[in-house]
JSON list of C-alpha atoms in Angstrom, two decimals:
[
{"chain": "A", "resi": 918, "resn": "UNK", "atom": "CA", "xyz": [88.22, 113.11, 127.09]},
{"chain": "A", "resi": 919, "resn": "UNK", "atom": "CA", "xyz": [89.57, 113.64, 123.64]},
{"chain": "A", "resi": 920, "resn": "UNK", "atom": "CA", "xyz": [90.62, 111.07, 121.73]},
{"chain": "A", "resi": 921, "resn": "UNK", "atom": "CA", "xyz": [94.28, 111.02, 120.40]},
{"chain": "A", "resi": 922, "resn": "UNK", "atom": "CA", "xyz": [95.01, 111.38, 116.71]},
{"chain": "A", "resi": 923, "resn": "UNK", "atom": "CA", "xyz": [96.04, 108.66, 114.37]},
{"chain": "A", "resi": 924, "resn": "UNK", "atom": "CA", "xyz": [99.04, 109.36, 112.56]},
{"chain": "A", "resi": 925, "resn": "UNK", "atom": "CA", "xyz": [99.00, 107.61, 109.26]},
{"chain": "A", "resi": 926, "resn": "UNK", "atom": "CA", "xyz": [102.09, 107.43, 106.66]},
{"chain": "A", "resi": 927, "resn": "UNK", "atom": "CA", "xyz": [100.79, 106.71, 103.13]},
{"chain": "A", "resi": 928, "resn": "UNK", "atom": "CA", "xyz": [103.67, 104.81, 100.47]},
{"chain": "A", "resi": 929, "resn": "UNK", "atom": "CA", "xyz": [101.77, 105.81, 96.80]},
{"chain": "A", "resi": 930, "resn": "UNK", "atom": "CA", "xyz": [103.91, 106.07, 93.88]},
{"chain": "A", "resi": 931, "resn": "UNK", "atom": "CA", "xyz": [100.87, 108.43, 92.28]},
{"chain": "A", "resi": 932, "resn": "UNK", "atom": "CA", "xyz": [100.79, 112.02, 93.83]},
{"chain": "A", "resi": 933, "resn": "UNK", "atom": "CA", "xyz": [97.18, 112.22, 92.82]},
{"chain": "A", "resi": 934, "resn": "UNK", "atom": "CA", "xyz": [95.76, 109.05, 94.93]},
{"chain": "A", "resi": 935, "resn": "UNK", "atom": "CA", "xyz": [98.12, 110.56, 97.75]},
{"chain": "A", "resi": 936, "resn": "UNK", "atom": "CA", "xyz": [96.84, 113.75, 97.12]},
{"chain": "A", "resi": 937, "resn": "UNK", "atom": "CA", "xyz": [93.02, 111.72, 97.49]},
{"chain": "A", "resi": 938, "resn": "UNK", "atom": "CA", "xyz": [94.33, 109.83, 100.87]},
{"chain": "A", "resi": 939, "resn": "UNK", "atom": "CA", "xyz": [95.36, 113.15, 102.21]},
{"chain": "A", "resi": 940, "resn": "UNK", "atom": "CA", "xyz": [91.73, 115.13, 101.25]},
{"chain": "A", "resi": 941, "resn": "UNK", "atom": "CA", "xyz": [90.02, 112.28, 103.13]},
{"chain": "A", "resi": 942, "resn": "UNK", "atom": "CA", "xyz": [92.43, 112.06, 106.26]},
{"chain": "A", "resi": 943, "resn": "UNK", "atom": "CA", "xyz": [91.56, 116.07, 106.24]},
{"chain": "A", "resi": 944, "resn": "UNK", "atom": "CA", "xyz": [87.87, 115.64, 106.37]},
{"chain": "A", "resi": 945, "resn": "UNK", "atom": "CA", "xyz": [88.01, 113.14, 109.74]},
{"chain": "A", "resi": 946, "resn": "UNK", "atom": "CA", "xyz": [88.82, 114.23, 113.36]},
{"chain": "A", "resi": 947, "resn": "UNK", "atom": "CA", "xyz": [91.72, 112.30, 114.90]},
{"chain": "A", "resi": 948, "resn": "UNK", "atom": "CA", "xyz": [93.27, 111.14, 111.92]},
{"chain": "A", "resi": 949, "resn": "UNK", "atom": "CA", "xyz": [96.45, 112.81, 110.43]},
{"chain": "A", "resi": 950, "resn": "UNK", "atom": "CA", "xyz": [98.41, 112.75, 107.61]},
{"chain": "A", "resi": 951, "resn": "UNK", "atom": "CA", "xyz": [102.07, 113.00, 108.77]},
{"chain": "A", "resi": 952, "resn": "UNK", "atom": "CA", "xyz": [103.61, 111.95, 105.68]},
{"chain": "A", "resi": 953, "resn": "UNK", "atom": "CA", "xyz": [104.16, 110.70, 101.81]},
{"chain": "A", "resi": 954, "resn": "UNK", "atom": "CA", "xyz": [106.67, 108.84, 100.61]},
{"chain": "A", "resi": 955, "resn": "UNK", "atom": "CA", "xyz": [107.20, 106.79, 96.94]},
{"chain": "A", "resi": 956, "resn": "UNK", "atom": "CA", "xyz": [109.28, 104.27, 97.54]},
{"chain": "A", "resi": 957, "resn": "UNK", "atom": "CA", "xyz": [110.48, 101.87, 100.04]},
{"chain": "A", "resi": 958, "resn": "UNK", "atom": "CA", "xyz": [113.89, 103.55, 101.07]},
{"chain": "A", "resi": 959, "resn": "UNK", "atom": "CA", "xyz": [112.35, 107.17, 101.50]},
{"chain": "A", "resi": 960, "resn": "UNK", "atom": "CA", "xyz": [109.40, 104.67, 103.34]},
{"chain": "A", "resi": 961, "resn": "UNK", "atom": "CA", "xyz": [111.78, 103.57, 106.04]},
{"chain": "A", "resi": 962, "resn": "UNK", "atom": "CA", "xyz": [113.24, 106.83, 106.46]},
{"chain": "A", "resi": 963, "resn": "UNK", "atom": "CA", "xyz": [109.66, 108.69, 106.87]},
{"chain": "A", "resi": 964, "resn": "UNK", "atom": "CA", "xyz": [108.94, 105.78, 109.12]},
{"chain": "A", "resi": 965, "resn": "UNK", "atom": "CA", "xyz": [112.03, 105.92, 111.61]},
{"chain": "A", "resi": 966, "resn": "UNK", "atom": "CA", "xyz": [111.46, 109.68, 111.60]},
{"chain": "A", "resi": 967, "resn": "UNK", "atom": "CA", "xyz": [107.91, 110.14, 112.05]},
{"chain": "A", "resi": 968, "resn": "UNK", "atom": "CA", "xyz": [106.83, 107.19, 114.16]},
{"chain": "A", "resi": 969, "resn": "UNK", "atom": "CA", "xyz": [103.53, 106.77, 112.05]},
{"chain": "A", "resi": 970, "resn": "UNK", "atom": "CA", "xyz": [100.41, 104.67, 113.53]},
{"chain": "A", "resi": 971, "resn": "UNK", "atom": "CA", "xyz": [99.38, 103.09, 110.69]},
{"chain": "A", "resi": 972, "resn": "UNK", "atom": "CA", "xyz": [101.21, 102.50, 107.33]},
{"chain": "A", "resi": 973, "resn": "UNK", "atom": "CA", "xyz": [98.91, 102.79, 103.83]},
{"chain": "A", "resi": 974, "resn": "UNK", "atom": "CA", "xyz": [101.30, 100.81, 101.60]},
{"chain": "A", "resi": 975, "resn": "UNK", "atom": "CA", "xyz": [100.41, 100.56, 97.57]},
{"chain": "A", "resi": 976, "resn": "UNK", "atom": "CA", "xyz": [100.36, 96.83, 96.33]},
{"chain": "A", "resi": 977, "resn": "UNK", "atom": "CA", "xyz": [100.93, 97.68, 92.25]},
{"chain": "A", "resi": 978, "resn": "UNK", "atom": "CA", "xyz": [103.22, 100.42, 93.11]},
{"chain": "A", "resi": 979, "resn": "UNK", "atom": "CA", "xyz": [105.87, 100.02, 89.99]},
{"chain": "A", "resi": 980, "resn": "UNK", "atom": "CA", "xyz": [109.29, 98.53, 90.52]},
{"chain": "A", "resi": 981, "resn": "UNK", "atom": "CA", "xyz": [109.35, 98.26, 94.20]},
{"chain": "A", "resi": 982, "resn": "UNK", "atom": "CA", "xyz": [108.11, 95.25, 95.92]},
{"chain": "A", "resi": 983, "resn": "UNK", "atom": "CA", "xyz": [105.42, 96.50, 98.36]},
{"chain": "A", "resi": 984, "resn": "UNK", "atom": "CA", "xyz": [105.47, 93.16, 99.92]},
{"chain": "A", "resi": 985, "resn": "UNK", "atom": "CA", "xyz": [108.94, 93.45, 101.14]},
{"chain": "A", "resi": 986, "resn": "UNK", "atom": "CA", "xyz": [108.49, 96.53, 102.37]},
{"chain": "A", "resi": 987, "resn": "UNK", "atom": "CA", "xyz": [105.58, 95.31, 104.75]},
{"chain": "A", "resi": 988, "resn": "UNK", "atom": "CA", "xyz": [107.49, 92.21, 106.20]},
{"chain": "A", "resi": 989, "resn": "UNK", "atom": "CA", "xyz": [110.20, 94.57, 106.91]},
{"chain": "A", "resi": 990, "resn": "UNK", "atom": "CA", "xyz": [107.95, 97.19, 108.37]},
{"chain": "A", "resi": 991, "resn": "UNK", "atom": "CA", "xyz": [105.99, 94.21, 110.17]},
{"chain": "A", "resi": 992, "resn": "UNK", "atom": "CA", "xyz": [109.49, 92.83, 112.09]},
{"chain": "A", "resi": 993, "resn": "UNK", "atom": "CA", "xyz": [111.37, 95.45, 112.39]},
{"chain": "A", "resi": 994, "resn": "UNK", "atom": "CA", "xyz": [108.53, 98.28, 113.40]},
{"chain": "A", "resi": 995, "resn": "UNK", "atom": "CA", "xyz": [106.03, 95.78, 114.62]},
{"chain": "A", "resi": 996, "resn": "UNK", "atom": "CA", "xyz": [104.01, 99.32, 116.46]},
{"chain": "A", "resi": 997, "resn": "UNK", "atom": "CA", "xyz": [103.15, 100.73, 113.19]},
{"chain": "A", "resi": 998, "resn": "UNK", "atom": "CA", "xyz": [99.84, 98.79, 111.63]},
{"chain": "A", "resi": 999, "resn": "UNK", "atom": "CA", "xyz": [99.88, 98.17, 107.98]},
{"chain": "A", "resi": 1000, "resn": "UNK", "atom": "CA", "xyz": [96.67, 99.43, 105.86]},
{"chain": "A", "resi": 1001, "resn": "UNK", "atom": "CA", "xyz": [97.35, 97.89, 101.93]},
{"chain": "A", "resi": 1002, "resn": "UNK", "atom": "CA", "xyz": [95.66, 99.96, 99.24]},
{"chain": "A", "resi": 1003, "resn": "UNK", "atom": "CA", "xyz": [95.53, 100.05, 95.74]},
{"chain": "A", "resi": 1004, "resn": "UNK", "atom": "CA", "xyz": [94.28, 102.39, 92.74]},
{"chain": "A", "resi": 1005, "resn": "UNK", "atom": "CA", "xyz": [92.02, 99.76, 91.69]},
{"chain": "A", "resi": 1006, "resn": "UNK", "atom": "CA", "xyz": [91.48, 96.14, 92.66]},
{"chain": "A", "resi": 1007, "resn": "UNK", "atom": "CA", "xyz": [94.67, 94.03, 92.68]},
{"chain": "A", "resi": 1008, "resn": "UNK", "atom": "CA", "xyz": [94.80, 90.63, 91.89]},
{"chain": "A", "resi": 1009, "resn": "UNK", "atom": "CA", "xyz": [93.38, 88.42, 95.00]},
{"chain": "A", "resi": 1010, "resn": "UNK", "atom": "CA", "xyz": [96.73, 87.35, 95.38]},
{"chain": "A", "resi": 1011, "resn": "UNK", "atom": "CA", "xyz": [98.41, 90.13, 96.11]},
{"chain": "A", "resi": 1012, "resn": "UNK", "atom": "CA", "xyz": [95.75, 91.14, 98.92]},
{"chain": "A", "resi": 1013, "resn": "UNK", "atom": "CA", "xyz": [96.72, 87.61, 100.20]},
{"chain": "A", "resi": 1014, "resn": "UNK", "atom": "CA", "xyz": [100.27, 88.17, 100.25]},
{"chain": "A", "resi": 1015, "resn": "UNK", "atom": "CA", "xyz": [100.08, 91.12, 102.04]},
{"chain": "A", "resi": 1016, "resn": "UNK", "atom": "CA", "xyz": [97.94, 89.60, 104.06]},
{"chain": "A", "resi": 1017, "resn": "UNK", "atom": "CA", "xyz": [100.57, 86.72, 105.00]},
{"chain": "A", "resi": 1018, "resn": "UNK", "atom": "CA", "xyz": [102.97, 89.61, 105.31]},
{"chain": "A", "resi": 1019, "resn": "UNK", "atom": "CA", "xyz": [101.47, 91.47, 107.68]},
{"chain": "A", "resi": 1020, "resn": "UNK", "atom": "CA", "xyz": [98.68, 93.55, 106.76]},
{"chain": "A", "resi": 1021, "resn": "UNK", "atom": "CA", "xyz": [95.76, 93.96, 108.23]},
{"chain": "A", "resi": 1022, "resn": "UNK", "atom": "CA", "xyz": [93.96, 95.09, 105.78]},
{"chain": "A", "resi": 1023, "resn": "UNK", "atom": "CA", "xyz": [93.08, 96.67, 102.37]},
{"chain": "A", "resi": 1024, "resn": "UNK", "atom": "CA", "xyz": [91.24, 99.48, 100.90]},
{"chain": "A", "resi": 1025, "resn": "UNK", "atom": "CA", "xyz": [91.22, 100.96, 97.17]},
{"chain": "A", "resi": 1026, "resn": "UNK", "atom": "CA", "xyz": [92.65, 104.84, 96.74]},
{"chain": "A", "resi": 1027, "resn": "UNK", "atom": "CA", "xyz": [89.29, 106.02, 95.88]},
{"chain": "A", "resi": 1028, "resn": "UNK", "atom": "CA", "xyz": [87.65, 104.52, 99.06]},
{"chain": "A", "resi": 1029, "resn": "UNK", "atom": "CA", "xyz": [84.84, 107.75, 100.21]},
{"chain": "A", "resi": 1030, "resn": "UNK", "atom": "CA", "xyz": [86.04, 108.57, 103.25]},
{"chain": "A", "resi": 1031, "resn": "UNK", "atom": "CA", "xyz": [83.77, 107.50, 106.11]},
{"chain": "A", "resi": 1032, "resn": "UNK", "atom": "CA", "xyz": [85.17, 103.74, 104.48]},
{"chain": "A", "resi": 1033, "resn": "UNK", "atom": "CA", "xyz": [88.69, 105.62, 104.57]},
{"chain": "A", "resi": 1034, "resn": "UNK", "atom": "CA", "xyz": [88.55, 106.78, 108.16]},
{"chain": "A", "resi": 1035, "resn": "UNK", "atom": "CA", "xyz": [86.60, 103.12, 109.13]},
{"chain": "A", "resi": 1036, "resn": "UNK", "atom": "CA", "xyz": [89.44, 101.14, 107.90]},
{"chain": "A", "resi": 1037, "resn": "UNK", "atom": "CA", "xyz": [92.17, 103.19, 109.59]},
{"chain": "A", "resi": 1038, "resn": "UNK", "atom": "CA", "xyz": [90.72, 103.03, 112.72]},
{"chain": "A", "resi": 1039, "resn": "UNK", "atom": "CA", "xyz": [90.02, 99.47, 113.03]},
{"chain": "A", "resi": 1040, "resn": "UNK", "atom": "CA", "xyz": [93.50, 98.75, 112.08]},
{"chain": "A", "resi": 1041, "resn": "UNK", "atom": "CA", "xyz": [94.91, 101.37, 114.08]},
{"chain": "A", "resi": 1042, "resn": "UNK", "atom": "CA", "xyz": [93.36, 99.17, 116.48]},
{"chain": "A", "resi": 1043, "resn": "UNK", "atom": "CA", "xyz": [95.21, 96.10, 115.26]},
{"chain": "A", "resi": 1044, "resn": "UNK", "atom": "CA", "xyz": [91.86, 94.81, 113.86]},
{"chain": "A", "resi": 1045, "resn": "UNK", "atom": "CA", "xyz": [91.81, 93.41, 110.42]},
{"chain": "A", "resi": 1046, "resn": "UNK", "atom": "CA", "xyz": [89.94, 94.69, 107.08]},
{"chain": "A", "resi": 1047, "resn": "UNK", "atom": "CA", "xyz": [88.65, 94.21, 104.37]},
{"chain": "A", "resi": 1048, "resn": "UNK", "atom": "CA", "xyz": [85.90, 95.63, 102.03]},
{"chain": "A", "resi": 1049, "resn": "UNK", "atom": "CA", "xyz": [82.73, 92.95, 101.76]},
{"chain": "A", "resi": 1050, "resn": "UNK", "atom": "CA", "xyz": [83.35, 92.60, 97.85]},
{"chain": "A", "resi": 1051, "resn": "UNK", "atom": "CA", "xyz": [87.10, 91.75, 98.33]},
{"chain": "A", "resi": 1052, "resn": "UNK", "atom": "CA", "xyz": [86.15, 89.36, 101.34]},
{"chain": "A", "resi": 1053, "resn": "UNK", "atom": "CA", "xyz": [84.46, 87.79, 98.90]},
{"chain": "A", "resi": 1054, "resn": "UNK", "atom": "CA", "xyz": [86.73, 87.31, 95.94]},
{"chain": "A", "resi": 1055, "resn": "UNK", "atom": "CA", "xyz": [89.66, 86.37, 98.54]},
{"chain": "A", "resi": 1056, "resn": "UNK", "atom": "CA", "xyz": [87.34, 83.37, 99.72]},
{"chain": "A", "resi": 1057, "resn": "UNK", "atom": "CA", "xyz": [86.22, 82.46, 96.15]},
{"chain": "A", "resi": 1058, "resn": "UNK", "atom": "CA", "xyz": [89.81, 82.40, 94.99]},
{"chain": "A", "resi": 1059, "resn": "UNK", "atom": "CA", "xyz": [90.77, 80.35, 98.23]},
{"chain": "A", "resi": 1060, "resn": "UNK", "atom": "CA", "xyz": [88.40, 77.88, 97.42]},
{"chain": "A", "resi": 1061, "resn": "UNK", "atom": "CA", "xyz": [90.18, 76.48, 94.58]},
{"chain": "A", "resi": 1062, "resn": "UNK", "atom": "CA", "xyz": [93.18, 75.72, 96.11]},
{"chain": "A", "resi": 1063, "resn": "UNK", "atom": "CA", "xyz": [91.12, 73.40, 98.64]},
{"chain": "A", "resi": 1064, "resn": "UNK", "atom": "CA", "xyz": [91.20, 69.47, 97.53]}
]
């Protein structure tokens, strides 16, 4: 029995980390990049079009809310799994707002790729997650809200 490829849409506003995501999907069996897009309309468009599995959506990408475009994705599209990513590591807040958004998860753009295809595949599997070192800095900056 073969198992069926994940389809994974990737929203980067740098071609060179999409370039990165797409080197990586090409090095793992059953996962495939179907598409790029840099910015939210062209996003829903690819999206509608290509039906993707999982969603790798930028958190710093510049002048376009990311975090709009994955409660969107998350009610209107709720089939297609949202991966966040970033080209380095965001502020803890952001990973928590996509998060509360919808997200399952987070990974940076120059993840190796067995973390890559791990990360994808857990989420394709509506599974959450998240890197040990960000686990920990989401928990650490949690704990100061607490009374």
């Amino acid at each position: 029995m073969t198992e069926e490829n994940i389809r994974i849409l990737v929203v980067l506003a740098n071609p060179q980390d999409a370039e990165r995501m797409r080197e990586n999907a090409s090095k793992v069996e059953n996962i495939e990049l179907v598409g790029v897009a840099h910015n939210r309309n062209a996003a829903i468009a690819e999206l509608k079009k290509l039906e993707p599995d999982v969603l790798v959506v930028d958190l710093m990408r510049p002048g376009d809310r990311s975090i709009d475009l994955i409660r969107r994705v998350t009610s209107e599209m709720p089939k297609a799994h949202i991966l966040s990513g970033s080209p380095a590591d965001p502020p803890v807040d952001r990973i928590m707002l996509a998060a509360e958004a919808g997200a399952l998860g987070f990974i940076c753009h120059d993840v190796d790729a067995a973390e890559f295809t791990a990360a994808v595949k857990q989420v394709n599997r509506g599974e959450p997650w998240l890197p040990v070192h960000q686990t920990y800095e989401v928990l650490q900056d949690g704990a100061g809200e607490l009374p």
